[in-house]
CSV table of C-alpha atoms in Angstrom, one decimal:
chain,number,residue,atom,x,y,z
A,21,UNK,CA,108.4,18.7,93.9
A,22,UNK,CA,112.1,19.3,93.9
A,23,UNK,CA,113.9,21.1,91.0
A,24,UNK,CA,115.2,17.8,89.8
A,25,UNK,CA,111.7,16.3,89.9
A,26,UNK,CA,110.3,19.3,88.1
A,27,UNK,CA,112.9,18.9,85.4
A,28,UNK,CA,112.2,15.2,85.2
A,29,UNK,CA,108.5,15.7,84.8
A,30,UNK,CA,109.1,18.4,82.1
A,31,UNK,CA,111.5,16.2,80.2
A,32,UNK,CA,109.3,13.2,80.3
A,33,UNK,CA,110.4,9.6,80.8
A,34,UNK,CA,114.1,8.9,80.3
A,35,UNK,CA,115.0,7.7,76.8
A,36,UNK,CA,115.8,4.1,76.3
A,37,UNK,CA,119.6,3.7,76.0
A,38,UNK,CA,120.8,2.3,72.7
A,39,UNK,CA,121.8,-1.3,72.5
A,40,UNK,CA,120.3,-4.7,72.8
A,41,UNK,CA,119.4,-7.1,75.6
A,42,UNK,CA,121.1,-10.4,74.8
A,43,UNK,CA,120.7,-13.8,76.3
A,44,UNK,CA,123.6,-16.1,76.9
A,45,UNK,CA,123.5,-19.9,76.2
A,46,UNK,CA,123.2,-20.3,80.0
A,47,UNK,CA,120.1,-18.1,80.2
A,48,UNK,CA,121.7,-15.0,81.6
A,49,UNK,CA,120.9,-11.6,80.1
A,50,UNK,CA,123.0,-8.5,79.6
A,51,UNK,CA,123.0,-5.2,77.8
A,52,UNK,CA,125.2,-4.9,74.7
A,53,UNK,CA,125.6,-1.7,72.8
A,54,UNK,CA,127.7,-2.2,69.7
A,55,UNK,CA,127.7,1.5,68.9
A,56,UNK,CA,126.2,1.3,65.4
A,57,UNK,CA,123.0,0.1,63.8
A,58,UNK,CA,124.7,-2.1,61.3
A,59,UNK,CA,126.7,-3.9,64.1
A,60,UNK,CA,123.4,-4.7,65.9
A,61,UNK,CA,122.5,-6.9,63.0
A,62,UNK,CA,125.6,-9.1,63.7
A,63,UNK,CA,123.9,-10.4,66.9
A,64,UNK,CA,121.3,-12.3,64.7
A,65,UNK,CA,123.8,-14.9,63.4
A,66,UNK,CA,126.6,-15.0,60.9
A,67,UNK,CA,128.8,-17.0,58.6
A,68,UNK,CA,130.8,-20.1,59.5
A,69,UNK,CA,130.9,-20.8,63.2
A,70,UNK,CA,128.3,-18.1,63.9
A,71,UNK,CA,125.7,-20.0,61.9
A,72,UNK,CA,124.7,-21.9,65.0
A,73,UNK,CA,123.4,-18.6,66.5
A,74,UNK,CA,121.1,-17.9,63.4
A,75,UNK,CA,117.8,-16.4,64.3
A,76,UNK,CA,116.7,-15.0,61.0
A,77,UNK,CA,114.8,-18.0,59.6
A,78,UNK,CA,111.6,-16.2,58.5
A,79,UNK,CA,110.8,-12.6,57.4
A,80,UNK,CA,108.9,-12.2,60.7
A,81,UNK,CA,112.2,-12.9,62.6
A,82,UNK,CA,113.9,-9.8,60.9
A,83,UNK,CA,110.7,-7.8,61.6
A,84,UNK,CA,111.0,-8.8,65.3
A,85,UNK,CA,114.5,-7.3,65.3
A,86,UNK,CA,113.3,-3.9,64.4
A,87,UNK,CA,111.8,-2.7,67.8
A,88,UNK,CA,114.9,-3.4,70.0
A,89,UNK,CA,117.3,-2.1,67.3
A,90,UNK,CA,118.4,1.5,67.0
A,91,UNK,CA,115.6,2.0,64.5
A,92,UNK,CA,113.0,1.5,67.2
A,93,UNK,CA,110.4,0.7,64.6
A,94,UNK,CA,107.3,-1.4,65.1
A,95,UNK,CA,107.6,-4.9,63.8
A,96,UNK,CA,104.9,-4.3,61.2
A,97,UNK,CA,106.5,-1.1,59.9
A,98,UNK,CA,108.5,-2.8,57.2
A,99,UNK,CA,107.2,-5.4,54.7
A,100,UNK,CA,109.9,-8.1,54.3
A,101,UNK,CA,109.8,-10.8,51.6
A,102,UNK,CA,111.8,-14.1,51.7
A,103,UNK,CA,114.1,-12.7,49.1
A,104,UNK,CA,114.7,-9.5,51.1
A,105,UNK,CA,115.4,-11.6,54.2
A,106,UNK,CA,118.0,-13.5,52.2
A,107,UNK,CA,119.6,-10.2,51.1
A,108,UNK,CA,119.7,-9.1,54.7
A,109,UNK,CA,121.5,-12.3,55.7
A,110,UNK,CA,124.0,-11.9,52.8
A,111,UNK,CA,124.7,-8.3,53.9
A,112,UNK,CA,125.1,-9.4,57.5
A,113,UNK,CA,127.6,-12.2,56.7
A,114,UNK,CA,129.7,-9.9,54.5
A,115,UNK,CA,129.7,-7.2,57.3
A,116,UNK,CA,130.7,-9.8,59.8
A,117,UNK,CA,133.8,-10.6,57.8
A,118,UNK,CA,134.6,-7.0,57.1
A,119,UNK,CA,134.1,-5.9,60.7
A,120,UNK,CA,136.2,-8.8,62.1
A,121,UNK,CA,139.0,-8.0,59.6
A,122,UNK,CA,138.9,-4.3,60.6
A,123,UNK,CA,139.0,-5.3,64.3
A,124,UNK,CA,142.3,-7.2,63.6
A,125,UNK,CA,143.9,-4.5,61.5
A,126,UNK,CA,142.7,-5.7,58.1
A,127,UNK,CA,140.4,-4.3,55.5
A,128,UNK,CA,138.4,-7.3,54.2
A,129,UNK,CA,137.9,-8.6,50.7
A,130,UNK,CA,136.7,-6.8,47.5
A,131,UNK,CA,133.9,-9.3,47.3
A,132,UNK,CA,132.4,-8.3,50.7
A,133,UNK,CA,132.8,-4.6,49.9
A,134,UNK,CA,130.9,-5.3,46.7
A,135,UNK,CA,128.0,-6.8,48.7
A,136,UNK,CA,127.7,-3.6,50.7
A,137,UNK,CA,127.9,-1.4,47.7
A,138,UNK,CA,125.2,-3.3,45.8
A,139,UNK,CA,122.9,-3.2,48.8
A,140,UNK,CA,123.4,0.5,49.3
A,141,UNK,CA,122.3,1.3,45.8
A,142,UNK,CA,118.6,0.9,46.7
A,143,UNK,CA,116.6,3.7,48.3
A,144,UNK,CA,116.9,3.6,52.1
A,145,UNK,CA,114.2,4.0,54.7
A,146,UNK,CA,112.7,7.5,54.6
A,147,UNK,CA,112.6,9.2,58.1
A,148,UNK,CA,109.4,10.8,59.1
A,149,UNK,CA,108.2,12.9,62.1
A,150,UNK,CA,104.9,12.4,63.9
A,151,UNK,CA,102.5,15.2,64.9
A,152,UNK,CA,103.8,15.0,68.5
A,153,UNK,CA,107.4,15.6,67.3
A,154,UNK,CA,108.6,12.0,67.8
A,155,UNK,CA,110.0,9.7,65.1
A,156,UNK,CA,107.3,8.0,63.0
A,157,UNK,CA,107.5,4.8,61.1
A,158,UNK,CA,108.7,5.2,57.5
A,159,UNK,CA,105.8,4.4,55.3
A,160,UNK,CA,105.6,2.7,52.9
A,161,UNK,CA,108.7,0.6,53.6
A,162,UNK,CA,110.0,-2.8,52.5
A,163,UNK,CA,112.9,-5.0,53.2
A,164,UNK,CA,115.0,-3.7,50.4
A,165,UNK,CA,114.9,-0.2,52.0
A,166,UNK,CA,115.9,-1.7,55.3
A,167,UNK,CA,118.8,-3.6,53.8
A,168,UNK,CA,120.0,-0.4,52.0
A,169,UNK,CA,119.8,1.5,55.3
A,170,UNK,CA,121.9,-1.1,57.0
A,171,UNK,CA,124.4,-1.1,54.1
A,172,UNK,CA,124.8,2.6,54.1
A,173,UNK,CA,125.3,2.7,57.8
A,174,UNK,CA,128.0,0.0,57.5
A,175,UNK,CA,129.8,2.0,54.7
A,176,UNK,CA,129.6,5.1,56.8
A,177,UNK,CA,131.2,3.2,59.7
A,178,UNK,CA,134.0,1.5,57.8
A,179,UNK,CA,134.9,4.7,56.0
A,180,UNK,CA,134.4,7.2,58.8
A,181,UNK,CA,136.4,8.5,61.7
A,182,UNK,CA,135.7,5.5,64.0
A,183,UNK,CA,136.7,2.9,61.5
A,184,UNK,CA,139.9,2.1,63.4
A,185,UNK,CA,137.9,1.7,66.6
A,186,UNK,CA,136.0,-1.3,65.4
A,187,UNK,CA,137.0,-3.9,67.9
A,188,UNK,CA,136.3,-7.4,69.1
A,189,UNK,CA,135.5,-8.1,72.8
A,190,UNK,CA,138.7,-8.6,74.8
A,191,UNK,CA,137.4,-11.8,76.4
A,192,UNK,CA,139.0,-15.0,75.1
A,193,UNK,CA,135.6,-16.7,74.5
A,194,UNK,CA,133.6,-13.8,73.2
A,195,UNK,CA,133.6,-12.6,69.6
A,196,UNK,CA,131.1,-9.8,69.8
A,197,UNK,CA,132.1,-6.8,67.7
A,198,UNK,CA,131.5,-3.1,68.6
A,199,UNK,CA,132.8,0.3,67.7
A,200,UNK,CA,134.3,2.4,70.5
A,201,UNK,CA,132.9,5.9,70.3
A,202,UNK,CA,133.9,6.9,73.8
A,203,UNK,CA,136.2,10.0,74.1
A,204,UNK,CA,139.1,8.1,75.8
A,205,UNK,CA,138.8,5.2,73.2
A,206,UNK,CA,139.7,2.5,75.8
A,207,UNK,CA,136.7,0.2,75.6
A,208,UNK,CA,137.7,-3.4,75.8
A,209,UNK,CA,134.6,-5.4,76.5
A,210,UNK,CA,131.3,-6.1,74.8
A,211,UNK,CA,129.6,-5.3,78.2
A,212,UNK,CA,131.0,-4.5,81.6
A,213,UNK,CA,128.2,-6.4,83.2
A,214,UNK,CA,129.2,-9.6,81.4
A,215,UNK,CA,132.8,-10.0,80.1
A,216,UNK,CA,134.2,-6.9,81.9
A,217,UNK,CA,132.8,-8.1,85.2
A,218,UNK,CA,134.0,-11.6,84.7
A,219,UNK,CA,137.5,-10.3,84.0
A,220,UNK,CA,137.5,-8.2,87.2
A,221,UNK,CA,136.4,-11.2,89.2
A,222,UNK,CA,139.1,-13.4,87.8
A,223,UNK,CA,141.7,-10.8,88.3
A,224,UNK,CA,140.6,-10.3,91.9
A,225,UNK,CA,140.6,-14.0,92.6
A,226,UNK,CA,144.1,-14.4,91.1
A,227,UNK,CA,145.4,-11.5,93.2
A,228,UNK,CA,143.9,-12.9,96.4
A,229,UNK,CA,145.3,-16.3,95.7
A,230,UNK,CA,148.8,-14.9,95.1
A,231,UNK,CA,148.6,-12.9,98.4
A,232,UNK,CA,147.5,-16.0,100.4
A,233,UNK,CA,150.1,-18.4,98.9
A,234,UNK,CA,152.9,-19.2,101.4
A,235,UNK,CA,156.2,-17.7,100.5
A,236,UNK,CA,158.7,-20.0,99.0
A,237,UNK,CA,162.0,-20.5,100.8
A,238,UNK,CA,165.1,-20.5,98.6
A,239,UNK,CA,167.5,-23.4,99.2
A,240,UNK,CA,170.6,-22.5,101.3
A,241,UNK,CA,173.7,-22.1,99.2
A,242,UNK,CA,176.0,-25.1,99.2
A,243,UNK,CA,179.0,-24.3,101.4
A,244,UNK,CA,180.9,-27.3,100.1
A,245,UNK,CA,180.2,-29.4,103.2
A,246,UNK,CA,179.3,-33.0,102.7
A,247,UNK,CA,176.0,-34.5,103.8
A,248,UNK,CA,177.6,-35.7,107.0
A,249,UNK,CA,178.9,-32.2,107.8
A,250,UNK,CA,175.3,-30.7,107.6
A,251,UNK,CA,173.3,-30.5,110.8
A,252,UNK,CA,170.6,-33.1,111.2
A,253,UNK,CA,167.0,-31.9,110.9
A,254,UNK,CA,166.1,-34.0,114.0
A,255,UNK,CA,168.4,-32.0,116.2
A,256,UNK,CA,166.9,-29.6,118.6
């Protein structure tokens, strides 16, 4: 094997990149990394116009969100009651409003900040390590601990060094929210393979159309001659 192959075998399989695989209304799929655990919860629905995207109808729906999330927990690792599901949705809706406000230069309302603070008061999920050195499911765990973990992550985000980098996708018809943790800090799109690529295609098409458009001829200045004085277009 080559040196690279030796290193690959020693390191094991590549780690799964953070983020979620989302499905568009048209059936397309794309990878979206919002940059924070709490912002991943916003993809499950939300207040007002986002209620039509609601997917957290039963406790099992929130449990199904655990494996693809940054927590990477088995769906059965956390016991979730209907009341705890309702608390998760309340937290999510408050965070939606706070994150959207921050993305547009605001700070949000005291009522929504209070929702985060109340949820964060409960004990969070307790991290554990398995015998093989990998992360193990936190046991025992319930929905209140999950909600507290999400609330604490949201508070850390909104009060931390990247709070001013919470942004909304730059596409006109996309409201996905992310935090830009890149070094340059110039992220504009929820995903380059979706909104970023569509913007590039539209810009390329517009540039091509402008290059192919025939040049416009400015009208000749009026020299003061009358219509009869001007040469006929039928003359050779």
